[in-house]
Amino acid sequence: MSSSPSDRSGSAGASGRSSDSGRSGASGHDDGAAAASDPLRPSDHIDSAPVDENEINQPQLGVVGWLRWGWRQLTSMRVALVLLLILAIAAIPGSVFPQRTADPNGVVQYKQNNPDTFPVLDAMRMFDVYSSPWFSAIYLLLFISLIGCIIPRIKHHAKALRALPPRTPARLGRLEHHRSTVWAPEPAEGGGDASTAIDAAAAIDVAEKQLKSLGYRVARYDRGRTWSVSAERGYWRETGNLLFHIALVGVLVTVGIGGGFAYTGQRVVIEGASYVNTLIDYNSINRGRFVADDSFQPYALTLDSFDVTYEDFGTPGAGQAGNFAANLSVRNVDGSASKGTVRVNHPLHVGGDSIYLLGNGYAPTITVRNADGDKVFSGPVEFLPQDSAMTSLGVVKVTDGMPEQLGMIGFLYPTPLKMKSGAYTSVHGALNLPLLTLDVYQGDLGVDGGKPVSVFELNTDGLEKLNGRTTDTKSIELQPGETADLPNGLGTVTFENVSPEGAKDTLQSVKRYVSLQIHHDASAPWVLAFALLALGGLGLALFVPRRRMWVKATAADDGIHLEYAALARGDDPTLAAAVDDLVRGHERLLDAAAPEGSTPAKGD
């Protein structure tokens, strides 16, 4: 008896399995490999070699392929946003740690307060964040990524601006925002299909004008007994997006190039002293690579006075300072003079430079004479404030006129209070009977070795301490106008009283000083312009909706079937309301243009 095709296939399968089971493992493996390579059998045939489902076979990429892949990743918008976020995070240390370009005194103070961690942080460029190699690398990668993103998108957007709105979909009812109505105008003389077609075309003519008045670009797509208009608007959304990214590139370029012509310097000026805007007269300066030695605008500044107020005793925040103001005289190279005031966050603008107030302190005037009575040192010395009550630390260095070089570490207490331990502290920032204490060291101060030495530091290694703690001689204690002997008969030291003649108190017995920052950056207006452009572009990208509208009219026996539909690119919560407004506006226009006796449009 003959077997059916299914029976024959089952016998063949059984036979195949029976014969296969009698083969050895090696033979089975060879046959499986052969079956897998057999072009007449599919890859998932029962005799095929087992395939690892998790294995992914992809073509091998050469050097060019990997470079192309890396370029595509770098120039993707996702990577650009990630790099922008990383750049923002990388800038955080610049606001946490003092920067040499903006606050060199703060860097010195941080080094004194944290001698163990300072070398590690300095090696990581935490005090020069914005000029560090790792910050520059992120900056350049972001710049390249943005350029790679913008150029293709500009080409695509330019092509979209020249293109017509897309054709009207055949089935508008499939769209989420769809409306339909029936309009039955009064039949024209002669009636018939021709009259209905004319009415349908007229309805689309009205819709076309309506959409144009709403700012849409329109295109007609009429076919057979169906007339339609396709409209699109919101191109400013992509334009704003491109403007934002172009402006961001502009900011990066302006900052990068403008930094080469910018400089930021610091200068400490004592009351009554002057400063000339030349390279040699800066205490420290950080200048761009294109700033020449003679490119500074010539002018001179004199600190006439420094005004500061302190809260009185018995009031909340007693001793706290406020209302800082440095009163300056400005002399220009042409001989003209002017007055100006620098306050916190209110710089003075002179010759294209912006002068900021960074800090202030006391500068006691100290005079040192040797054993013969000769004056070997005299002048105000800047003391660094150590707390809010203006307890200040300073260093006096006498390099000539003595048997050996002398170094003095001094503390100034504007309003002193002696504690139970015998040490002093200041309880108020004003000069209420100020006290100056000095510890004297003798030996090589290290100023003749050619290495730069900070005026606020005294390396006591290798120096002999002549008085103070750990010695048999007390520290020198002076009030304004007093003189004391130096240890070992080396001479005398005087704390000068610089109060104006006739003063009845000590509130002006010590000069003040200010730390000024002089900043020059001609690129600042360009950065502001690009920042405003970026803000405007971002506003367009966020608030201008990109949408398409369609109106279709189909001639029928019972009137003109009108369909309205819309589609948004991205989120558009007002799209449904826009379609409803379009329908209502079109109905009003049709009713106004229709002859008497026409039936108003009604929704299905």
Coordinates of C-alpha atoms in Angstrom, one line a residue, residues 300-529:
A300 CA 48.3 105.3 37.3
L301 CA 46.2 104.6 40.4
T302 CA 46.5 106.0 43.9
L303 CA 44.7 104.7 46.9
D304 CA 43.4 107.8 48.6
S305 CA 41.5 106.0 51.4
F306 CA 39.7 102.8 52.2
D307 CA 36.3 103.0 53.9
V308 CA 34.9 100.2 55.9
T309 CA 32.3 100.0 58.6
Y310 CA 32.1 97.6 61.5
E311 CA 29.1 96.6 63.6
D312 CA 29.4 98.1 67.1
F313 CA 29.7 96.1 70.3
G314 CA 26.3 94.9 71.6
T315 CA 24.7 94.6 68.2
P316 CA 24.1 91.4 66.2
G317 CA 27.2 90.5 64.3
A318 CA 29.4 92.8 66.4
G319 CA 32.8 93.3 64.8
Q320 CA 31.6 92.2 61.3
A321 CA 32.7 94.4 58.4
G322 CA 30.6 95.7 55.6
N323 CA 30.4 98.5 53.0
F324 CA 33.9 98.1 51.6
A325 CA 35.0 101.0 49.3
A326 CA 38.4 101.8 47.9
N327 CA 38.6 105.5 46.8
L328 CA 41.1 105.8 44.0
S329 CA 42.6 108.7 42.0
V330 CA 43.3 107.9 38.3
R331 CA 45.9 109.7 36.2
N332 CA 46.0 109.1 32.5
V333 CA 48.9 109.4 30.1
D334 CA 47.5 112.6 28.7
G335 CA 47.7 114.2 32.1
S336 CA 43.9 114.1 32.8
A337 CA 42.8 112.9 36.3
S338 CA 39.6 111.5 37.7
K339 CA 38.3 110.0 40.9
G340 CA 36.7 106.5 41.2
T341 CA 35.5 104.1 43.8
V342 CA 35.8 100.3 43.7
R343 CA 33.4 98.2 45.7
V344 CA 32.7 94.5 46.0
N345 CA 31.2 93.4 42.7
H346 CA 31.2 97.0 41.4
P347 CA 34.5 97.4 39.4
L348 CA 36.0 100.6 38.2
H349 CA 36.6 100.7 34.4
V350 CA 39.8 102.5 33.3
G351 CA 41.4 102.3 29.8
G352 CA 39.6 99.1 28.8
D353 CA 40.5 97.4 32.1
S354 CA 38.1 96.4 34.9
I355 CA 39.5 96.9 38.4
Y356 CA 38.0 94.7 41.1
L357 CA 38.4 94.7 44.9
L358 CA 39.6 91.3 46.1
G359 CA 40.6 91.9 49.6
N360 CA 41.9 94.4 52.2
G361 CA 43.9 94.5 55.4
Y362 CA 46.1 96.5 57.7
A363 CA 49.6 97.6 56.9
P364 CA 51.4 98.7 60.1
T365 CA 54.3 101.0 59.6
I366 CA 57.4 99.6 61.2
T367 CA 60.9 101.2 61.6
V368 CA 64.0 99.1 62.5
R369 CA 67.3 100.7 63.6
N370 CA 70.6 98.9 64.3
A371 CA 72.7 99.2 67.4
D372 CA 74.3 102.5 66.0
G373 CA 70.9 104.1 65.5
D374 CA 70.9 103.9 61.7
K375 CA 67.6 103.2 60.1
V376 CA 67.8 99.9 58.3
F377 CA 64.1 99.3 57.5
S378 CA 61.1 101.6 57.5
G379 CA 57.7 101.4 55.8
P380 CA 54.3 99.8 55.9
V381 CA 54.1 96.0 55.8
E382 CA 51.0 94.2 54.6
F383 CA 49.5 91.8 57.2
L384 CA 47.1 89.1 56.1
P385 CA 43.9 88.8 58.0
Q386 CA 43.4 85.5 59.8
D387 CA 39.8 85.8 61.0
S388 CA 36.7 88.1 60.8
A389 CA 38.1 90.2 63.7
M390 CA 41.1 91.1 61.5
T391 CA 43.7 89.3 63.6
S392 CA 46.5 89.7 61.0
L393 CA 49.8 87.9 60.3
G394 CA 52.8 89.6 58.7
V395 CA 56.5 89.2 58.0
V396 CA 59.3 91.8 58.3
K397 CA 62.6 91.0 56.5
V398 CA 65.7 93.1 57.2
T399 CA 68.3 92.1 54.7
D400 CA 71.0 94.8 55.2
G401 CA 72.5 96.9 58.0
M402 CA 72.6 94.2 60.6
P403 CA 75.3 91.8 61.6
E404 CA 73.0 89.1 60.2
Q405 CA 69.8 89.2 58.3
L406 CA 66.7 89.5 60.6
G407 CA 63.3 88.1 60.1
M408 CA 60.2 89.0 62.2
I409 CA 56.9 87.2 62.4
G410 CA 54.3 89.6 63.7
F411 CA 50.7 89.5 64.7
L412 CA 48.5 92.6 64.7
Y413 CA 45.4 92.7 67.0
P414 CA 43.2 95.7 66.1
T415 CA 41.1 95.3 69.3
P416 CA 43.2 93.0 71.6
L417 CA 42.0 90.7 74.3
K418 CA 44.4 88.7 76.5
M419 CA 43.1 85.2 77.1
K420 CA 43.7 83.0 80.2
S421 CA 46.5 81.2 78.3
G422 CA 48.4 84.4 78.0
A423 CA 47.9 84.5 74.2
Y424 CA 46.1 87.4 72.5
T425 CA 43.2 87.5 70.2
S426 CA 41.2 90.3 68.5
V427 CA 37.5 90.8 69.3
H428 CA 36.7 93.6 66.8
G429 CA 38.0 94.6 63.4
A430 CA 38.4 98.3 64.2
L431 CA 41.6 99.8 65.5
N432 CA 40.7 100.1 69.2
L433 CA 44.1 100.4 70.9
P434 CA 45.8 98.0 68.4
L435 CA 48.6 95.7 69.6
L436 CA 51.6 94.4 67.6
T437 CA 53.6 91.4 68.7
L438 CA 56.9 90.4 67.1
D439 CA 59.1 87.3 67.2
V440 CA 62.6 87.9 65.9
Y441 CA 64.7 85.4 63.9
Q442 CA 68.3 85.7 62.9
G443 CA 70.2 84.1 60.0
D444 CA 70.1 83.6 56.3
L445 CA 66.6 84.5 55.0
G446 CA 67.2 82.8 51.7
V447 CA 66.4 86.0 49.7
D448 CA 69.9 86.1 48.0
G449 CA 69.6 82.7 46.2
G450 CA 67.8 83.9 43.2
K451 CA 64.6 82.0 43.9
P452 CA 61.3 83.9 44.3
V453 CA 60.3 84.1 48.0
S454 CA 56.8 85.2 49.2
V455 CA 56.7 88.4 51.2
F456 CA 54.1 86.8 53.4
E457 CA 56.2 83.8 54.4
L458 CA 59.3 83.3 56.5
N459 CA 61.1 79.9 56.3
T460 CA 62.4 79.5 59.8
D461 CA 64.5 76.4 59.0
G462 CA 68.1 77.2 59.8
L463 CA 67.2 80.5 61.6
E464 CA 67.9 81.2 65.2
K465 CA 64.9 82.3 67.2
L466 CA 65.8 85.2 69.5
N467 CA 62.6 85.7 71.4
G468 CA 59.1 84.4 71.9
R469 CA 58.0 80.9 72.8
T470 CA 60.6 78.3 73.3
T471 CA 63.1 81.0 74.3
D472 CA 63.9 82.9 77.5
T473 CA 62.9 86.3 76.0
K474 CA 59.3 87.4 75.7
S475 CA 57.8 88.5 72.4
I476 CA 58.0 92.2 71.6
E477 CA 54.7 94.0 72.3
L478 CA 54.0 97.4 70.8
Q479 CA 51.2 99.8 70.5
P480 CA 51.2 102.7 68.0
G481 CA 54.0 105.1 68.7
E482 CA 56.0 102.8 70.9
T483 CA 59.6 101.6 70.5
A484 CA 61.2 98.5 71.9
D485 CA 64.7 97.0 72.0
L486 CA 65.6 94.1 69.8
P487 CA 67.1 91.0 71.5
N488 CA 70.8 90.8 72.0
G489 CA 71.3 94.6 71.7
L490 CA 70.8 94.5 67.9
G491 CA 68.9 97.8 67.9
T492 CA 65.3 99.0 68.2
V493 CA 62.0 98.5 66.5
T494 CA 59.2 101.1 66.4
F495 CA 55.5 100.7 65.7
E496 CA 54.7 104.1 64.0
N497 CA 51.5 105.9 64.6
V498 CA 50.3 107.3 61.3
S499 CA 47.2 109.0 62.7
P500 CA 46.5 112.5 61.2
E501 CA 47.5 115.4 63.3
G502 CA 45.1 116.2 66.1
A503 CA 43.6 112.7 66.2
K504 CA 42.2 111.8 69.6
D505 CA 41.9 108.0 69.0
T506 CA 43.8 105.2 67.3
L507 CA 41.2 104.4 64.7
Q508 CA 43.5 105.7 61.9
S509 CA 46.8 104.8 63.5
V510 CA 47.5 102.0 61.0
K511 CA 47.3 102.3 57.2
R512 CA 45.0 100.1 55.2
Y513 CA 45.8 98.3 52.0
V514 CA 43.6 96.8 49.2
S515 CA 44.2 93.9 46.9
L516 CA 43.1 94.9 43.4
Q517 CA 42.6 92.7 40.4
I518 CA 43.1 94.3 37.0
H519 CA 41.3 92.3 34.3
H520 CA 41.4 93.0 30.6
D521 CA 39.3 91.0 28.1
A522 CA 38.1 92.6 24.9
S523 CA 36.1 89.5 24.1
A524 CA 33.6 90.1 26.8
P525 CA 31.0 92.0 24.6
W526 CA 31.2 89.2 22.0
V527 CA 30.7 86.5 24.7
L528 CA 27.6 88.5 25.9
A529 CA 26.3 88.8 22.3

